[in-house]
Amino acid sequence: MITTELIMESIKYGDLSEIEQKLVETAINSRAQAYANYSKFKVGAAALDENKNIHRGCNIESADYTLTTHAEMLAIDNLILSGAKTLNAIAIALSSEHGNPTPCGLCRQKMTEFGSEKTQIICVNLNERGEIKDVFKTYLGALLPFAFSKESLNS
Ligand code: THU
Ligand code: ZN
C-alpha cells in the first residue's frame, strides 16, 4: 500500500537552516513586488534550485481578473529560465488571518513538474506589518499525493 505522510510542521524562523532562512527572506522581499491591484492579496515566493541558487517570484494580476501569475509560478519560471532544472525547495510568503496558508492546486501541479515528492515547501504567514507570524514546513508529496506527472505519461 502506498501511503503519504501528512506533514505540516510548525517551526520557528530561528530553527531554519541558513539557506532556508535566506529562502524565507527572499520570499518576503519578493512579496513587495507583487502586483495585486484586484485581490489586494500579495504573495512572494523564492525557489531553490539544485545549485543552491534562489529564484524570485510574486503574484501579478490583470484587469481581466483571470490572467494571474501566482508567485510560485513566476519563481519556478525564473528557475527554468536561468538554466536550472530542479526545484529542491520553495518558500511562500503571504499574510492570511486564517489557518496555515499553503500553495494552491495549480502551483502544486507546477511544482510537481520540476520537483519531487521530497521538494520542501516553507509557508510563511506574515502579520499586517509584514513581520513573520508563523512558519510551516511540509513536502510536495504531502501536499499533492498521487500526483499526475511526466512519469504518468506513456511516451
Ligand atoms: N496566489 C498566489 O500567488 N499563489 C497561490 O498559490 C495562491 C494565490 C495569488 C493569486 C492572486 O493574485 C491572489 O493570490 C489571490 O488569490
Ligand atoms: Zn497558485
PDB file of C-alpha atoms in Angstrom, residues 1-5 117 145-146:
ATOM      1  CA  MET A   1       0.000   0.000   0.000  1.00  0.00           C
ATOM      2  CA  ILE A   2       1.225   3.463  -0.843  1.00  0.00           C
ATOM      3  CA  THR A   3       0.932   5.972   1.950  1.00  0.00           C
ATOM      4  CA  THR A   4       1.847   9.611   2.022  1.00  0.00           C
ATOM      5  CA  GLU A   5       2.889  11.069   5.293  1.00  0.00           C
ATOM      6  CA  GLU A 117       7.743  14.382  -3.522  1.00  0.00           C
ATOM      7  CA  PRO A 145      -0.084  12.887  -3.155  1.00  0.00           C
ATOM      8  CA  PHE A 146      -0.646  10.577  -6.127  1.00  0.00           C
TER       9      PHE A 146
END
